[in-house]
Each structure stands twice: as C-alpha cells, then as structure tokens.
Amino acid sequence: MLVLLPPSEGKAAGGTGVPLDAGALSLPGLAAPRAAVLEELVELCAADEAKAQEVLGLSDGLRGEIAKNAGLLTAGTRPAGEIYTGVLYDALGLASLDAAARRLAERSLLVFSGLWGAVRIGDRIPSYRCSMGVKLPGLGALGAYWRAPMAEVMPEAAGAGLVLDLRSAAYATAWKPKGEVAGRTATVRVLQSKTVDGVEKRSVVSHFNKATKGRLVRDLLTARLDPAGPAELVDALRGLGYAVEAQAPAKGGKAWAIDVIVTEL
C-alpha cells in the first residue's frame, strides 16, 4: 500500500540537527528537479523580499517565512513526519503510533510537496514555505513543473499494491496515476452528512475532510491492514466502522472513487 498525502501549509519549526542532505532523500530520481526548485526558491527569498512575498502568496503576517526559505541550505532538519502539522497530521498522530505501525507508516506514506516533489515521513527536511500552487519566475507553476519528473519515478514507487490517494486537488496535479497503476488507485472524498427537514444533504467540509483522512490512515496502520487493492480497501474500511460508498471505474485505466460519509468528527 502506498498512501499519497498532501503536506500542511503550516509547519513545525526546523530542527537543530544537521542541515539538509538532499542526496539522502527518498525517490532519488527527483534529485535534479528538487535542486532546481530549491536553488530558485532560496535565491528569490534572499534577494527580493517583496517579490518573494508576492510569488509565495504570503500575507504580511507571514513575511517571516521568506527569511526561513532564504536559509534552507543551512537550516536544521527534522523528519518530515514531524515537520508537517495541522488537522490531518494531528489526527494521524504519527508520534503516538506503536513501533509496528510506525514501520508501516514509514514504508507506506508519501507526502507531496511543492519544494521536494514528494518525501517519505522519515526523510529529514528543514521547515519551509512553498505550496504546489506557487509559480516561480524561472520554473513556472510547480504543479506543472513536477509532472514529468513524477511520471518517471512514481510508477516504481507505487509498487504492485494499492495506491490510496488522499491528496488535495492542488497536489494531485503533480501526478495522475495512469494505466495499470490507475486501476489499483483509490481516490477518497469525505462527505459530511446532515439531515435538514427530513432530507439528507451531503457536503465537503475542510475540517471533516482532513481530520477523517488522518484518522482513516491511522486506523489502517494501527490495525496492520495493507489492502491489496481498492475493493479490499473498501472492505477494510467498513470493517473499521466507516460508512463507505464506492464506485469502480467503468473502464480500465481509471481510479476507483470512494466516498467516506461522516456525521461528526
């Protein structure tokens, strides 16, 4: 099982450990495009704070992120699983997993990133600010920039089992599973169900979506479940108590669409 996650916009402070060793990151086939993004981001933030704020789409209250980016090459690092924070990662609770579940997480979880392309939770990275929606002056829109490199490395990273895609739309632009890999991919949407005047209404609510996805992954990890494909994932989630509606693709080369229905957090 490979689980594709979005990063978080907010991130924990960088570590006090050794600086970034880009060559030690997972998916070494992304080394060259990572270096190009890193170089332009650092140069932009070191040279022109006003331009960097505009490019990164930062409010005045987040201008401190620019200096953070300018120092990425020398900043301390922490495992990516400690850098990413927010609702999804709070619900996932990596720090409180037992040893076996943690090992499964380190093998299974892949976090997409505007700066790194994708990293595993054990990869040591500095804290940074660069979303997939950023358009760097030299490299262009990062979602488009990463498509070719990710198309090269992701089929191998996906292995032969389930690909559980929990990414937000912005990060899904960087890689779309195709062919045989798409057939064993499941995209998950979380819908909040409310009954209004006797009529059920469903909607996507960001907080429910993020929290449920984090909890769902945690439940799979702690139960030591490793579904072989989308159909097995549906059975596993129902066994864990989730209300699930699934739609198999009408033709080959398409992902399964799975809705998880929730009424409360």
Short mmCIF file of C-alpha atoms in Angstrom, two decimals:
data_model
loop_
_atom_site.label_atom_id
_atom_site.label_comp_id
_atom_site.label_asym_id
_atom_site.label_seq_id
_atom_site.Cartn_x
_atom_site.Cartn_y
_atom_site.Cartn_z
CA MET A 1 0.00 0.00 0.00
CA LEU A 2 1.19 3.47 -0.91
CA VAL A 3 -0.67 6.39 0.70
CA LEU A 4 -0.39 9.77 -1.02
CA LEU A 5 -0.82 12.71 1.35
CA PRO A 6 -0.85 16.48 0.95
CA PRO A 7 1.56 18.47 3.11
CA SER A 8 0.41 21.11 5.55
CA GLU A 9 0.65 24.84 4.88
CA GLY A 10 1.79 25.45 8.45
CA LYS A 11 4.85 23.54 9.56
CA ALA A 12 6.73 22.91 12.76
CA ALA A 13 9.92 24.85 13.38
CA GLY A 14 13.04 23.40 11.85
CA GLY A 15 15.26 21.14 13.87
CA THR A 16 18.63 21.72 15.41
CA GLY A 17 20.17 18.75 13.67
CA VAL A 18 22.33 18.54 10.59
CA PRO A 19 21.44 20.65 7.53
CA LEU A 20 19.68 19.19 4.52
CA ASP A 21 21.36 16.28 2.76
CA ALA A 22 19.36 16.31 -0.47
CA GLY A 23 21.08 13.15 -1.68
CA ALA A 24 19.67 11.19 1.26
CA LEU A 25 16.01 11.91 0.44
CA SER A 26 13.73 9.16 -0.86
CA LEU A 27 12.92 8.96 -4.57
CA PRO A 28 16.44 9.83 -5.75
CA GLY A 29 15.13 10.23 -9.29
CA LEU A 30 13.76 13.60 -8.15
CA ALA A 31 17.19 14.90 -7.09
CA ALA A 32 17.78 17.19 -10.07
CA PRO A 33 14.33 18.86 -10.14
CA ARG A 34 14.44 19.25 -6.35
CA ALA A 35 17.79 21.03 -6.63
CA ALA A 36 16.40 23.39 -9.25
CA VAL A 37 13.36 24.36 -7.14
CA LEU A 38 15.45 24.71 -4.00
CA GLU A 39 18.01 26.92 -5.72
CA GLU A 40 15.43 29.28 -7.21
CA LEU A 41 13.39 29.47 -4.01
CA VAL A 42 16.44 30.30 -1.87
CA GLU A 43 17.72 32.89 -4.34
CA LEU A 44 14.31 34.55 -4.67
CA CYS A 45 13.80 34.81 -0.92
CA ALA A 46 17.35 36.02 -0.25
CA ALA A 47 17.32 38.67 -2.99
CA ASP A 48 13.90 40.34 -3.00
CA GLU A 49 11.58 40.06 -0.03
CA ALA A 50 8.71 41.96 -1.68
CA LYS A 51 8.86 39.81 -4.81
CA ALA A 52 9.11 36.63 -2.74
CA GLN A 53 6.05 37.63 -0.74
CA GLU A 54 4.10 38.15 -3.96
CA VAL A 55 5.25 34.90 -5.57
CA LEU A 56 4.59 32.82 -2.48
CA GLY A 57 1.23 34.48 -1.83
CA LEU A 58 2.07 35.38 1.75
CA SER A 59 0.24 37.84 3.98
CA ASP A 60 2.20 40.48 5.89
CA GLY A 61 1.88 38.32 8.97
CA LEU A 62 3.78 35.51 7.24
CA ARG A 63 6.70 37.56 5.93
CA GLY A 64 8.97 35.68 8.35
CA GLU A 65 8.57 32.63 6.11
CA ILE A 66 10.68 34.40 3.49
CA ALA A 67 13.75 34.52 5.73
CA LYS A 68 13.14 30.88 6.61
CA ASN A 69 13.26 29.96 2.92
CA ALA A 70 16.38 32.04 2.34
CA GLY A 71 18.21 29.93 4.94
CA LEU A 72 17.09 26.48 3.78
CA LEU A 73 20.56 25.29 2.82
CA THR A 74 21.94 25.73 6.34
CA ALA A 75 18.80 25.26 8.46
CA GLY A 76 18.47 22.31 10.80
CA THR A 77 16.29 19.40 9.76
CA ARG A 78 13.73 17.05 11.26
CA PRO A 79 11.90 14.02 9.87
CA ALA A 80 9.16 15.16 7.51
CA GLY A 81 6.62 13.43 9.73
CA GLU A 82 7.50 15.96 12.45
CA ILE A 83 7.64 18.98 10.12
CA TYR A 84 4.10 18.64 8.77
CA THR A 85 1.37 19.71 11.19
CA GLY A 86 -2.29 20.68 11.02
CA VAL A 87 -5.62 18.89 11.19
CA LEU A 88 -4.76 15.84 9.06
CA TYR A 89 -1.44 15.22 10.79
CA ASP A 90 -2.90 15.81 14.25
CA ALA A 91 -5.49 13.12 13.54
CA LEU A 92 -2.85 10.81 12.06
CA GLY A 93 -0.77 11.15 15.23
CA LEU A 94 2.48 9.71 13.94
CA ALA A 95 4.32 10.33 17.22
CA SER A 96 1.96 8.07 19.17
CA LEU A 97 2.00 5.08 16.80
CA ASP A 98 3.46 1.89 18.17
CA ALA A 99 6.66 0.54 16.63
CA ALA A 100 4.98 -1.80 14.14
CA ALA A 101 2.52 0.82 12.93
CA ARG A 102 5.35 3.33 12.64
CA ARG A 103 7.36 0.98 10.44
CA LEU A 104 4.33 0.50 8.20
CA ALA A 105 3.88 4.29 8.05
CA GLU A 106 7.49 4.83 7.02
CA ARG A 107 7.06 2.33 4.17
CA SER A 108 3.61 3.44 3.09
CA LEU A 109 3.22 7.21 3.43
CA LEU A 110 4.39 9.64 0.75
CA VAL A 111 3.85 13.38 1.23
CA PHE A 112 3.64 15.52 -1.90
CA SER A 113 5.37 18.90 -1.80
CA GLY A 114 5.85 21.95 -4.00
CA LEU A 115 9.51 22.07 -2.98
CA TRP A 116 10.52 18.40 -2.76
CA GLY A 117 8.10 16.77 -5.18
CA ALA A 118 7.40 14.04 -2.63
CA VAL A 119 9.09 12.78 0.53
CA ARG A 120 8.62 9.93 2.97
CA ILE A 121 7.92 10.72 6.60
CA GLY A 122 11.41 9.65 7.69
CA ASP A 123 13.20 11.99 5.27
CA ARG A 124 14.95 14.81 7.11
CA ILE A 125 13.94 18.23 5.75
CA PRO A 126 14.02 21.81 7.03
CA SER A 127 10.84 23.78 7.69
CA TYR A 128 9.86 25.71 4.55
CA ARG A 129 7.04 27.55 2.78
CA CYS A 130 6.34 26.69 -0.86
CA SER A 131 2.98 25.30 -1.92
CA MET A 132 2.26 23.41 -5.11
CA GLY A 133 0.24 26.39 -6.30
CA VAL A 134 3.33 28.66 -6.42
CA LYS A 135 4.55 29.90 -9.80
CA LEU A 136 8.29 30.53 -9.61
CA PRO A 137 9.61 33.13 -12.09
CA GLY A 138 12.14 30.76 -13.65
CA LEU A 139 10.49 27.35 -13.39
CA GLY A 140 6.83 28.27 -13.70
CA ALA A 141 3.86 26.70 -11.97
CA LEU A 142 5.11 23.93 -9.69
CA GLY A 143 2.14 21.65 -10.28
CA ALA A 144 3.05 21.52 -13.96
CA TYR A 145 6.80 21.52 -13.31
CA TRP A 146 6.64 18.30 -11.29
CA ARG A 147 4.54 16.28 -13.76
CA ALA A 148 7.35 14.95 -15.92
CA PRO A 149 9.73 14.05 -13.05
CA MET A 150 6.93 12.44 -11.05
CA ALA A 151 5.78 10.46 -14.09
CA GLU A 152 9.26 8.94 -14.20
CA VAL A 153 9.54 7.90 -10.54
CA MET A 154 6.02 7.26 -9.30
CA PRO A 155 5.15 4.05 -11.17
CA GLU A 156 8.07 2.32 -9.45
CA ALA A 157 7.26 3.95 -6.09
CA ALA A 158 3.67 2.71 -6.40
CA GLY A 159 4.89 -0.88 -6.35
CA ALA A 160 2.34 -3.58 -7.10
CA GLY A 161 -0.33 -2.86 -4.49
CA LEU A 162 -2.99 -0.34 -3.58
CA VAL A 163 -2.39 3.37 -4.14
CA LEU A 164 -4.56 5.30 -1.67
CA ASP A 165 -4.78 8.88 -2.93
CA LEU A 166 -5.71 11.38 -0.20
CA ARG A 167 -4.15 14.45 -1.83
CA SER A 168 -5.93 17.76 -2.24
CA ALA A 169 -6.61 18.97 -5.77
CA ALA A 170 -3.53 21.24 -5.94
CA TYR A 171 -1.16 18.38 -5.15
CA ALA A 172 -2.96 15.88 -7.37
CA THR A 173 -1.92 18.00 -10.36
CA ALA A 174 1.71 16.89 -9.91
CA TRP A 175 1.00 13.23 -10.71
CA LYS A 176 -2.03 11.41 -12.05
CA PRO A 177 -1.86 7.61 -11.98
CA LYS A 178 -2.28 6.07 -15.40
CA GLY A 179 -2.82 2.67 -16.93
CA GLU A 180 -2.39 -0.33 -14.68
CA VAL A 181 -1.44 1.82 -11.68
CA ALA A 182 -4.68 3.82 -12.00
CA GLY A 183 -6.67 0.60 -11.87
CA ARG A 184 -5.39 -0.11 -8.35
CA THR A 185 -5.70 3.50 -7.18
CA ALA A 186 -8.49 4.72 -4.90
CA THR A 187 -9.25 8.42 -4.52
CA VAL A 188 -11.08 9.24 -1.32
CA ARG A 189 -13.54 12.03 -0.66
CA VAL A 190 -15.00 12.74 2.78
CA LEU A 191 -18.60 13.97 2.86
CA GLN A 192 -20.39 15.34 5.90
CA SER A 193 -23.99 14.14 6.07
CA LYS A 194 -26.69 16.32 7.62
CA THR A 195 -30.43 15.85 7.73
CA VAL A 196 -32.35 19.09 7.13
CA ASP A 197 -36.16 18.98 7.25
CA GLY A 198 -36.04 15.24 6.82
CA VAL A 199 -33.78 15.40 3.78
CA GLU A 200 -30.18 14.21 3.84
CA LYS A 201 -27.68 16.68 2.48
CA ARG A 202 -24.00 15.97 1.92
CA SER A 203 -21.16 18.42 1.55
CA VAL A 204 -17.38 18.59 1.61
CA VAL A 205 -16.21 20.36 4.77
CA SER A 206 -12.48 21.02 5.00
CA HIS A 207 -12.07 20.22 8.70
CA PHE A 208 -14.08 16.98 8.45
CA ASN A 209 -12.20 16.04 5.29
CA LYS A 210 -8.73 16.50 6.76
CA ALA A 211 -9.46 15.01 10.19
CA THR A 212 -11.21 11.96 8.78
CA LYS A 213 -8.43 11.26 6.28
CA GLY A 214 -5.85 11.42 9.06
CA ARG A 215 -7.89 9.16 11.30
CA LEU A 216 -8.56 6.73 8.46
CA VAL A 217 -4.86 6.30 7.75
CA ARG A 218 -4.09 5.90 11.43
CA ASP A 219 -6.75 3.20 11.78
CA LEU A 220 -5.32 1.26 8.82
CA LEU A 221 -1.82 1.50 10.26
CA THR A 222 -2.71 0.53 13.83
CA ALA A 223 -4.81 -2.41 12.61
CA ARG A 224 -1.80 -3.55 10.49
CA LEU A 225 -4.01 -3.54 7.40
CA ASP A 226 -2.40 -3.47 3.98
CA PRO A 227 -5.20 -3.82 1.41
CA ALA A 228 -4.13 -5.32 -1.90
CA GLY A 229 -6.42 -3.10 -3.98
CA PRO A 230 -9.41 -0.74 -3.91
CA ALA A 231 -12.02 -3.46 -3.34
CA GLU A 232 -10.05 -4.77 -0.37
CA LEU A 233 -9.72 -1.20 0.92
CA VAL A 234 -13.50 -0.79 0.90
CA ASP A 235 -13.87 -4.00 2.91
CA ALA A 236 -11.14 -2.91 5.33
CA LEU A 237 -12.70 0.50 5.94
CA ARG A 238 -16.13 -0.98 6.52
CA GLY A 239 -14.58 -3.45 8.92
CA LEU A 240 -13.10 -0.49 10.81
CA GLY A 241 -16.56 1.05 11.14
CA TYR A 242 -16.51 3.62 8.33
CA ALA A 243 -19.58 4.30 6.20
CA VAL A 244 -18.22 3.89 2.69
CA GLU A 245 -19.70 4.20 -0.78
CA ALA A 246 -17.50 3.04 -3.64
CA GLN A 247 -17.67 3.32 -7.39
CA ALA A 248 -15.49 1.10 -9.51
CA PRO A 249 -14.30 2.65 -12.78
CA ALA A 250 -16.39 1.97 -15.84
CA LYS A 251 -13.29 1.22 -17.89
CA GLY A 252 -9.65 0.35 -17.37
CA GLY A 253 -7.02 2.93 -16.62
CA LYS A 254 -9.24 4.86 -14.21
CA ALA A 255 -9.13 5.11 -10.41
CA TRP A 256 -11.82 3.98 -8.01
CA ALA A 257 -13.84 6.76 -6.38
CA ILE A 258 -14.55 6.18 -2.69
CA ASP A 259 -16.74 8.39 -0.51
CA VAL A 260 -16.46 8.20 3.27
CA ILE A 261 -19.63 9.52 4.89
CA VAL A 262 -19.39 11.16 8.32
CA THR A 263 -21.88 12.91 10.56
CA GLU A 264 -19.48 14.21 13.23
CA LEU A 265 -15.78 14.39 13.97
#
